[in-house]
Amino acid sequence: MRIFSGIQPTGTKHLGNYIGAIQQFVTHQDRGEALYCIVDLHAITVAYDPRELRRSVYDLTALLIAAGLDPARCMLFRQSGVPQHAELCWLLCSVTELGRLQRMHQFRDKSVAQRELVSAGLLVYPVLQAADVLAYRAHEVPVGEDQREHLELMRDVARRFNQRFGDGEEVLVVPEHRIPEIGARIMDLQDPTRKMSTTSSSVEGTVYVLDEPDAISKKFRRAVTDSGSEIVRSPEKPGVSNLIEILAVARQVSPEQVEADMASARGYGDLKVATAEAVSEMLAPVRERYVELRADEQRLEAILREGAQRAIEIAADTLADVRDVMGLGPGAKRRERSVP
Ligand code: AMP
Ligand code: TRP
């Protein structure tokens, strides 16, 4: 079983990223061969500062290790350190429908939000994401709910590639997404009808992984809740439902258990205090380890380099097959195969 996921280096990582993705990365590293990629090539599809980008890759590397990724048990690397991602992206463009890319939600949202250039890279973004996963013939992709559309496109691209070039063979693996049952969509504390996000939500409504306990408790204390006082999940109570899910994840219990534990609470105030405490406790060790790890950039670079070297071995093998079936290059591999 091979697992792959990617995460953008830019933007301060928040509780949604932590619960929806990073925690899953940590759990999955023991379920098989896991590859985690810091997607700097995706980050350049919108306006950015080159120096800041390089720094943010180290920030995220330190954060991921602080959260529990172990370079001895997974491959952690920079996307631009493995040239096969960009190459496969180009090759997959030939089996990707343009109209489909133009209709992707993220492309529509981000192109409207861009004040300067809407780059071609923004349109091709999902093809690069498909290449990320397909280059490793990964079976599973742990991500949050917002990546569903990208995963569907990726599966279609893999299927279409196999149909067009596979000659009955599965040259590329059609991957499955792994979206967590609880916490796949953590909502903004100030506006629980919107997802917590780096770009579109408020600082007051967003809990960052590196926030101090004081900041965390302030944000939860001011969280927007709903009318009534019953602590149960329901579509009419998006604020309370969000807090219940967060508390369940932080305490590692089910949301039903949280509802039962909170049955005798005096009101939403108790729920907010309990959630703030549990989240602070969950994030404090991450923050402490982060400070220590971030100080040693050379070590972080060595980890990324080693991860990339191991990743290249796998990706190069896939690319050799892909080039071969597409009729690119002399086709040595195919000839070898057909010799009895
Ligand atoms: P990004 O920082 O945009 O690269 O996102 C990294 C991962 O975090 C992706 O797997 C997203 O699906 C996940 N994610 C982002 N926002 C949320 C959220 N509000 N709730 C749960 N997961 C999220
Ligand atoms: N687009 C993803 C996000 O914004 C990041 C990403 C890039 C990714 N490549 C990937 C996620 C491959 C899963 C698999 O979160």
Tab-separated table of C-alpha atoms and ligand atoms in Angstrom:
chain	number	residue	atom	x	y	z
A	1	MET	CA	0.000	0.000	0.000
A	2	ARG	CA	1.409	3.339	-1.026
A	3	ILE	CA	0.101	6.631	0.375
A	4	PHE	CA	0.720	10.087	-1.040
A	5	SER	CA	-0.369	13.558	-0.044
A	6	GLY	CA	0.712	17.086	-0.778
A	7	ILE	CA	0.476	20.303	1.192
A	8	GLN	CA	1.165	23.906	0.193
A	9	PRO	CA	4.101	25.636	1.892
A	10	THR	CA	2.594	29.119	1.785
A	11	GLY	CA	0.056	30.411	4.291
A	12	THR	CA	0.070	29.844	8.030
A	13	LYS	CA	-1.159	26.352	8.836
A	14	HIS	CA	-4.368	26.256	10.863
A	15	LEU	CA	-6.495	23.832	12.834
A	16	GLY	CA	-8.331	22.752	9.647
A	17	ASN	CA	-5.047	21.714	8.024
A	18	TYR	CA	-3.959	20.027	11.229
A	19	ILE	CA	-7.114	17.976	11.770
A	20	GLY	CA	-8.120	17.441	8.136
A	21	ALA	CA	-4.687	16.599	6.789
A	22	ILE	CA	-1.562	16.690	8.977
A	23	GLN	CA	-2.916	14.362	11.677
A	24	GLN	CA	-3.979	11.904	8.984
A	25	PHE	CA	-0.509	12.034	7.446
A	26	VAL	CA	0.952	11.013	10.784
A	27	THR	CA	-1.464	8.104	11.230
A	28	HIS	CA	-1.028	6.856	7.682
A	29	GLN	CA	2.761	6.685	7.789
A	30	ASP	CA	2.485	3.339	9.545
A	31	ARG	CA	-0.117	1.876	7.186
A	32	GLY	CA	2.237	1.565	4.250
A	33	GLU	CA	4.879	3.366	2.253
A	34	ALA	CA	4.034	7.035	2.746
A	35	LEU	CA	5.192	10.004	0.664
A	36	TYR	CA	4.479	13.586	1.744
A	37	CYS	CA	5.288	16.390	-0.607
A	38	ILE	CA	5.600	20.116	0.065
A	39	VAL	CA	4.143	21.504	-3.128
A	40	ASP	CA	6.216	24.577	-3.934
A	41	LEU	CA	5.406	24.248	-7.656
A	42	HIS	CA	1.744	24.696	-6.802
A	43	ALA	CA	2.542	27.741	-4.679
A	44	ILE	CA	3.885	29.670	-7.687
A	45	THR	CA	0.504	29.625	-9.453
A	46	VAL	CA	-0.539	32.755	-7.514
A	47	ALA	CA	1.376	35.947	-6.642
A	48	TYR	CA	4.273	35.144	-4.273
A	49	ASP	CA	7.662	36.287	-3.006
A	50	PRO	CA	10.532	33.907	-3.964
A	51	ARG	CA	12.497	34.433	-0.737
A	52	GLU	CA	9.450	33.904	1.381
A	53	LEU	CA	8.577	30.750	-0.524
A	54	ARG	CA	11.945	29.184	0.264
A	55	ARG	CA	11.571	30.054	3.940
A	56	SER	CA	8.038	28.752	4.078
A	57	VAL	CA	9.183	25.330	2.838
A	58	TYR	CA	11.462	25.090	5.903
A	59	ASP	CA	8.667	26.354	8.156
A	60	LEU	CA	6.355	23.619	6.948
A	61	THR	CA	9.017	20.902	7.060
A	62	ALA	CA	9.660	21.731	10.717
A	63	LEU	CA	5.925	21.878	11.438
A	64	LEU	CA	5.223	18.492	9.861
A	65	ILE	CA	8.031	16.814	11.770
A	66	ALA	CA	6.919	18.545	14.972
A	67	ALA	CA	3.426	17.163	14.374
A	68	GLY	CA	4.781	13.628	14.201
A	69	LEU	CA	6.009	12.881	10.692
A	70	ASP	CA	9.118	10.771	11.008
A	71	PRO	CA	11.583	10.976	8.092
A	72	ALA	CA	12.643	7.426	8.946
A	73	ARG	CA	9.100	6.146	8.407
A	74	CYS	CA	8.021	8.290	5.456
A	75	MET	CA	9.486	10.245	2.550
A	76	LEU	CA	9.163	13.969	3.140
A	77	PHE	CA	10.309	16.128	0.241
A	78	ARG	CA	9.990	19.263	-1.820
A	79	GLN	CA	8.012	18.953	-5.046
A	80	SER	CA	10.567	20.973	-7.053
A	81	GLY	CA	13.255	18.534	-5.883
A	82	VAL	CA	11.705	15.776	-8.025
A	83	PRO	CA	11.676	16.832	-11.708
A	84	GLN	CA	9.270	14.028	-12.662
A	85	HIS	CA	6.270	15.946	-11.229
A	86	ALA	CA	6.548	18.732	-13.800
A	87	GLU	CA	7.334	16.319	-16.609
A	88	LEU	CA	4.355	14.068	-15.886
A	89	CYS	CA	2.125	17.123	-15.565
A	90	TRP	CA	2.939	18.082	-19.142
A	91	LEU	CA	2.377	14.546	-20.393
A	92	LEU	CA	-0.978	14.274	-18.604
A	93	CYS	CA	-2.134	17.544	-20.141
A	94	SER	CA	-2.622	15.560	-23.340
A	95	VAL	CA	-5.400	13.481	-21.731
A	96	THR	CA	-7.029	16.305	-19.747
A	97	GLU	CA	-10.075	18.129	-21.035
A	98	LEU	CA	-9.678	21.913	-21.058
A	99	GLY	CA	-13.345	22.616	-20.285
A	100	ARG	CA	-13.155	20.468	-17.179
A	101	LEU	CA	-10.240	22.523	-15.844
A	102	GLN	CA	-12.106	25.759	-16.542
A	103	ARG	CA	-15.075	24.498	-14.520
A	104	MET	CA	-13.073	23.480	-11.412
A	105	HIS	CA	-14.301	25.361	-8.327
A	106	GLN	CA	-10.872	26.267	-7.091
A	107	PHE	CA	-9.869	27.715	-10.453
A	108	ARG	CA	-13.026	29.810	-10.579
A	109	ASP	CA	-12.631	31.086	-7.008
A	110	LYS	CA	-8.919	31.803	-7.277
A	111	SER	CA	-9.093	33.435	-10.703
A	112	VAL	CA	-11.778	35.807	-9.459
A	113	ALA	CA	-9.658	36.614	-6.383
A	114	GLN	CA	-6.480	37.358	-8.398
A	115	ARG	CA	-6.008	41.069	-8.765
A	116	GLU	CA	-3.055	40.879	-11.115
A	117	LEU	CA	-2.310	37.969	-13.404
A	118	VAL	CA	-4.508	34.898	-13.730
A	119	SER	CA	-1.703	32.527	-14.725
A	120	ALA	CA	-2.029	29.480	-16.958
A	121	GLY	CA	-0.496	27.631	-14.004
A	122	LEU	CA	-3.645	28.252	-11.999
A	123	LEU	CA	-5.667	26.463	-14.663
A	124	VAL	CA	-3.230	23.546	-14.909
A	125	TYR	CA	-2.905	23.262	-11.094
A	126	PRO	CA	-5.122	20.145	-10.865
A	127	VAL	CA	-3.109	18.356	-13.572
A	128	LEU	CA	0.076	18.938	-11.575
A	129	GLN	CA	-1.736	17.598	-8.527
A	130	ALA	CA	-2.729	14.506	-10.521
A	131	ALA	CA	0.894	14.089	-11.613
A	132	ASP	CA	2.041	14.312	-7.967
A	133	VAL	CA	0.056	11.238	-7.026
A	134	LEU	CA	0.149	9.257	-10.268
A	135	ALA	CA	3.959	9.515	-10.526
A	136	TYR	CA	4.144	7.157	-7.526
A	137	ARG	CA	1.235	4.888	-8.479
A	138	ALA	CA	-0.084	5.682	-5.004
A	139	HIS	CA	-3.198	3.866	-3.800
A	140	GLU	CA	-4.502	6.300	-1.198
A	141	VAL	CA	-4.529	10.072	-0.798
A	142	PRO	CA	-5.393	11.490	2.646
A	143	VAL	CA	-6.893	14.985	2.236
A	144	GLY	CA	-9.651	17.227	3.595
A	145	GLU	CA	-13.099	17.563	2.043
A	146	ASP	CA	-12.123	20.562	-0.122
A	147	GLN	CA	-9.877	18.352	-2.261
A	148	ARG	CA	-12.668	16.042	-3.433
A	149	GLU	CA	-13.004	17.650	-6.857
A	150	HIS	CA	-9.251	17.513	-7.463
A	151	LEU	CA	-9.196	13.846	-6.527
A	152	GLU	CA	-12.043	13.057	-8.908
A	153	LEU	CA	-10.235	14.753	-11.761
A	154	MET	CA	-7.063	12.841	-10.905
A	155	ARG	CA	-8.920	9.513	-11.027
A	156	ASP	CA	-10.421	10.398	-14.406
A	157	VAL	CA	-7.039	11.443	-15.794
A	158	ALA	CA	-5.519	8.122	-14.697
A	159	ARG	CA	-8.404	6.149	-16.237
A	160	ARG	CA	-8.272	8.084	-19.453
A	161	PHE	CA	-4.510	7.639	-19.680
A	162	ASN	CA	-4.821	3.877	-19.211
A	163	GLN	CA	-7.572	3.682	-21.832
A	164	ARG	CA	-5.663	5.728	-24.366
A	165	PHE	CA	-2.186	4.290	-23.864
A	166	GLY	CA	-2.421	1.266	-21.577
A	167	ASP	CA	-3.228	-1.366	-24.161
A	168	GLY	CA	-5.181	-3.285	-21.528
A	169	GLU	CA	-2.619	-2.585	-18.812
A	170	GLU	CA	-2.944	-0.343	-15.730
A	171	VAL	CA	0.102	1.809	-16.406
A	172	LEU	CA	-1.156	4.329	-13.838
A	173	VAL	CA	-2.952	3.404	-10.623
A	174	VAL	CA	-6.370	5.009	-10.065
A	175	PRO	CA	-6.028	6.293	-6.476
A	176	GLU	CA	-8.665	6.417	-3.709
A	177	HIS	CA	-9.147	9.453	-1.492
A	178	ARG	CA	-9.148	9.143	2.265
A	179	ILE	CA	-11.255	11.914	3.720
A	180	PRO	CA	-11.559	11.681	7.528
A	181	GLU	CA	-15.030	10.996	8.915
A	182	ILE	CA	-14.743	13.694	11.530
A	183	GLY	CA	-12.889	16.939	10.960
A	184	ALA	CA	-12.779	16.850	7.148
A	185	ARG	CA	-14.146	20.371	7.094
A	186	ILE	CA	-13.337	22.511	10.118
A	187	MET	CA	-15.287	25.769	10.007
A	188	ASP	CA	-14.268	29.363	10.749
A	189	LEU	CA	-15.010	30.175	14.408
A	190	GLN	CA	-16.373	33.601	13.450
A	191	ASP	CA	-18.460	32.351	10.545
A	192	PRO	CA	-19.227	28.652	10.921
A	193	THR	CA	-20.863	28.500	7.499
A	194	ARG	CA	-17.440	28.966	5.874
A	195	LYS	CA	-14.488	26.618	6.111
A	196	MET	CA	-11.472	27.679	8.105
A	197	SER	CA	-8.950	28.769	5.488
A	198	THR	CA	-5.717	30.656	5.039
A	199	THR	CA	-7.021	33.079	2.489
A	200	SER	CA	-10.685	33.776	3.020
A	201	SER	CA	-11.331	33.645	6.760
A	202	SER	CA	-10.657	36.078	9.581
A	203	VAL	CA	-7.668	35.890	11.933
A	204	GLU	CA	-10.107	35.848	14.913
A	205	GLY	CA	-11.952	32.881	13.444
A	206	THR	CA	-8.822	30.918	12.545
A	207	VAL	CA	-6.801	28.944	15.087
A	208	TYR	CA	-3.215	28.531	13.927
A	209	VAL	CA	-1.199	25.440	14.789
A	210	LEU	CA	1.468	27.659	16.364
A	211	ASP	CA	-0.937	29.881	18.350
A	212	GLU	CA	-0.136	30.313	22.064
A	213	PRO	CA	-2.703	28.956	24.569
A	214	ASP	CA	-3.878	32.515	25.365
A	215	ALA	CA	-4.682	33.223	21.741
A	216	ILE	CA	-6.397	29.863	21.413
A	217	SER	CA	-8.653	30.398	24.395
A	218	LYS	CA	-9.521	33.930	23.269
A	219	LYS	CA	-10.540	32.706	19.825
A	220	PHE	CA	-12.707	29.919	21.215
A	221	ARG	CA	-14.259	32.190	23.844
A	222	ARG	CA	-15.381	34.545	21.081
A	223	ALA	CA	-16.521	31.770	18.744
A	224	VAL	CA	-19.895	32.458	17.192
A	225	THR	CA	-22.442	29.926	18.393
A	226	ASP	CA	-26.126	29.507	17.743
A	227	SER	CA	-29.405	30.162	19.496
A	228	GLY	CA	-30.562	27.725	22.174
A	229	SER	CA	-28.367	26.029	24.718
A	230	GLU	CA	-28.408	22.336	23.900
A	231	ILE	CA	-25.000	20.886	23.024
A	232	VAL	CA	-25.826	18.637	20.071
A	233	ARG	CA	-24.833	18.553	16.415
A	234	SER	CA	-27.440	19.677	13.935
A	235	PRO	CA	-27.549	21.500	10.597
A	236	GLU	CA	-29.234	24.458	12.314
A	237	LYS	CA	-26.314	24.722	14.733
A	238	PRO	CA	-23.186	25.026	12.570
A	239	GLY	CA	-21.190	26.811	15.283
A	240	VAL	CA	-21.919	24.285	18.036
A	241	SER	CA	-21.489	21.350	15.642
A	242	ASN	CA	-18.056	22.652	14.655
A	243	LEU	CA	-16.956	22.946	18.304
A	244	ILE	CA	-18.235	19.440	19.072
A	245	GLU	CA	-16.227	17.986	16.169
A	246	ILE	CA	-13.078	19.867	17.154
A	247	LEU	CA	-13.397	18.756	20.773
A	248	ALA	CA	-13.998	15.147	19.700
A	249	VAL	CA	-10.824	15.102	17.608
A	250	ALA	CA	-8.746	16.841	20.269
A	251	ARG	CA	-9.930	14.380	22.959
A	252	GLN	CA	-9.746	11.440	20.573
A	253	VAL	CA	-13.340	10.424	21.284
A	254	SER	CA	-16.485	10.303	19.138
A	255	PRO	CA	-18.758	13.350	18.733
A	256	GLU	CA	-21.515	11.299	20.433
A	257	GLN	CA	-19.240	10.912	23.435
A	258	VAL	CA	-18.685	14.680	23.545
A	259	GLU	CA	-22.442	15.277	23.423
A	260	ALA	CA	-22.911	12.826	26.296
A	261	ASP	CA	-20.077	14.381	28.338
A	262	MET	CA	-21.497	17.853	27.781
A	263	ALA	CA	-25.107	16.949	28.651
A	264	SER	CA	-24.788	18.527	32.094
A	265	ALA	CA	-22.894	21.637	30.933
A	266	ARG	CA	-24.282	25.040	31.843
A	267	GLY	CA	-24.273	26.275	28.280
A	268	TYR	CA	-22.086	26.999	25.303
A	269	GLY	CA	-19.527	28.729	27.528
A	270	ASP	CA	-18.520	25.364	29.018
A	271	LEU	CA	-18.164	23.841	25.568
A	272	LYS	CA	-15.935	26.703	24.438
A	273	VAL	CA	-13.681	26.437	27.498
A	274	ALA	CA	-13.383	22.655	27.178
A	275	THR	CA	-12.577	22.883	23.466
A	276	ALA	CA	-9.968	25.592	23.976
A	277	GLU	CA	-8.265	23.525	26.684
A	278	ALA	CA	-8.233	20.341	24.629
A	279	VAL	CA	-6.922	22.116	21.532
A	280	SER	CA	-4.188	23.899	23.525
A	281	GLU	CA	-3.123	20.594	24.982
A	282	MET	CA	-3.056	18.977	21.547
A	283	LEU	CA	-1.019	21.765	19.948
A	284	ALA	CA	1.397	22.720	22.761
A	285	PRO	CA	3.891	19.886	22.137
A	286	VAL	CA	3.822	20.616	18.402
A	287	ARG	CA	4.667	24.276	19.035
A	288	GLU	CA	7.511	23.377	21.397
A	289	ARG	CA	9.099	20.877	19.030
A	290	TYR	CA	8.649	23.273	16.117
A	291	VAL	CA	10.783	25.975	17.702
A	292	GLU	CA	13.615	23.524	18.229
A	293	LEU	CA	13.412	21.949	14.755
A	294	ARG	CA	13.056	25.213	12.825
A	295	ALA	CA	16.377	26.472	14.180
A	296	ASP	CA	18.387	23.899	12.203
A	297	GLU	CA	17.820	24.649	8.511
A	298	GLN	CA	20.674	22.445	7.398
A	299	ARG	CA	19.094	19.437	8.998
A	300	LEU	CA	15.715	20.275	7.447
A	301	GLU	CA	17.377	20.592	4.043
A	302	ALA	CA	19.118	17.233	4.495
A	303	ILE	CA	15.766	15.584	5.328
A	304	LEU	CA	14.116	17.058	2.230
A	305	ARG	CA	17.034	16.075	0.017
A	306	GLU	CA	17.057	12.501	1.230
A	307	GLY	CA	13.286	12.262	0.837
A	308	ALA	CA	13.570	13.545	-2.742
A	309	GLN	CA	16.273	11.024	-3.607
A	310	ARG	CA	14.099	8.149	-2.460
A	311	ALA	CA	11.049	9.603	-4.203
A	312	ILE	CA	12.910	10.035	-7.509
A	313	GLU	CA	13.643	6.322	-7.648
A	314	ILE	CA	9.944	5.502	-7.633
A	315	ALA	CA	8.840	8.350	-9.908
A	316	ALA	CA	11.578	7.681	-12.497
A	317	ASP	CA	10.303	4.137	-12.896
A	318	THR	CA	6.747	5.318	-13.566
A	319	LEU	CA	7.950	7.983	-15.990
A	320	ALA	CA	9.945	5.437	-17.953
A	321	ASP	CA	6.734	3.411	-18.456
A	322	VAL	CA	4.689	6.504	-19.279
A	323	ARG	CA	7.163	7.752	-21.898
A	324	ASP	CA	7.380	4.285	-23.288
A	325	VAL	CA	3.649	3.777	-23.845
A	326	MET	CA	3.265	7.329	-25.158
A	327	GLY	CA	5.801	6.745	-27.904
A	328	LEU	CA	8.364	9.172	-26.502
A	329	GLY	CA	12.057	8.332	-26.725
A	330	PRO	CA	13.479	5.133	-28.204
A	331	GLY	CA	11.122	2.860	-26.219
A	332	ALA	CA	13.759	0.544	-24.792
A	333	LYS	CA	11.607	-0.739	-21.975
A	334	ARG	CA	8.797	-1.878	-24.232
A	335	ARG	CA	11.138	-3.767	-26.553
A	336	GLU	CA	12.649	-5.499	-23.551
A	337	ARG	CA	9.203	-6.534	-22.409
A	338	SER	CA	8.170	-8.008	-25.725
A	339	VAL	CA	11.274	-10.216	-25.982
A	340	PRO	CA	10.163	-13.709	-24.888
B	1	AMP	P1	-3.405	23.485	1.936
B	1	AMP	O1	-2.795	24.194	3.093
B	1	AMP	O2	-4.414	24.290	1.185
B	1	AMP	O3	-2.386	22.818	1.052
B	1	AMP	O4	-4.292	22.296	2.548
B	1	AMP	C1	-3.682	21.194	3.111
B	1	AMP	C2	-4.697	20.161	3.523
B	1	AMP	O5	-5.556	20.673	4.548
B	1	AMP	C3	-5.613	19.652	2.410
B	1	AMP	O6	-5.686	18.241	2.499
B	1	AMP	C4	-6.944	20.262	2.744
B	1	AMP	O7	-8.020	19.465	2.319
B	1	AMP	C5	-6.888	20.354	4.259
B	1	AMP	N1	-7.761	21.436	4.774
B	1	AMP	C6	-7.677	22.758	4.454
B	1	AMP	N2	-8.622	23.466	5.110
B	1	AMP	C7	-9.330	22.576	5.866
B	1	AMP	C8	-10.442	22.695	6.771
B	1	AMP	N3	-11.014	23.877	7.042
B	1	AMP	N4	-10.877	21.562	7.378
B	1	AMP	C9	-10.304	20.366	7.126
B	1	AMP	N5	-9.267	20.193	6.280
B	1	AMP	C10	-8.776	21.273	5.647
B	2	TRP	N1	-4.039	21.071	-3.743
B	2	TRP	C1	-3.741	20.557	-2.431
B	2	TRP	C2	-4.214	21.591	-1.390
B	2	TRP	O1	-4.361	22.730	-1.674
B	2	TRP	C3	-2.285	20.272	-2.233
B	2	TRP	C4	-1.787	19.160	-3.102
B	2	TRP	C5	-0.917	19.267	-4.147
B	2	TRP	C6	-2.097	17.775	-2.972
B	2	TRP	N2	-0.667	18.063	-4.678
B	2	TRP	C7	-1.359	17.126	-4.002
B	2	TRP	C8	-2.918	17.036	-2.113
B	2	TRP	C9	-1.463	15.746	-4.186
B	2	TRP	C10	-3.003	15.663	-2.305
B	2	TRP	C11	-2.278	15.019	-3.333
B	2	TRP	O2	-4.376	21.219	-0.272
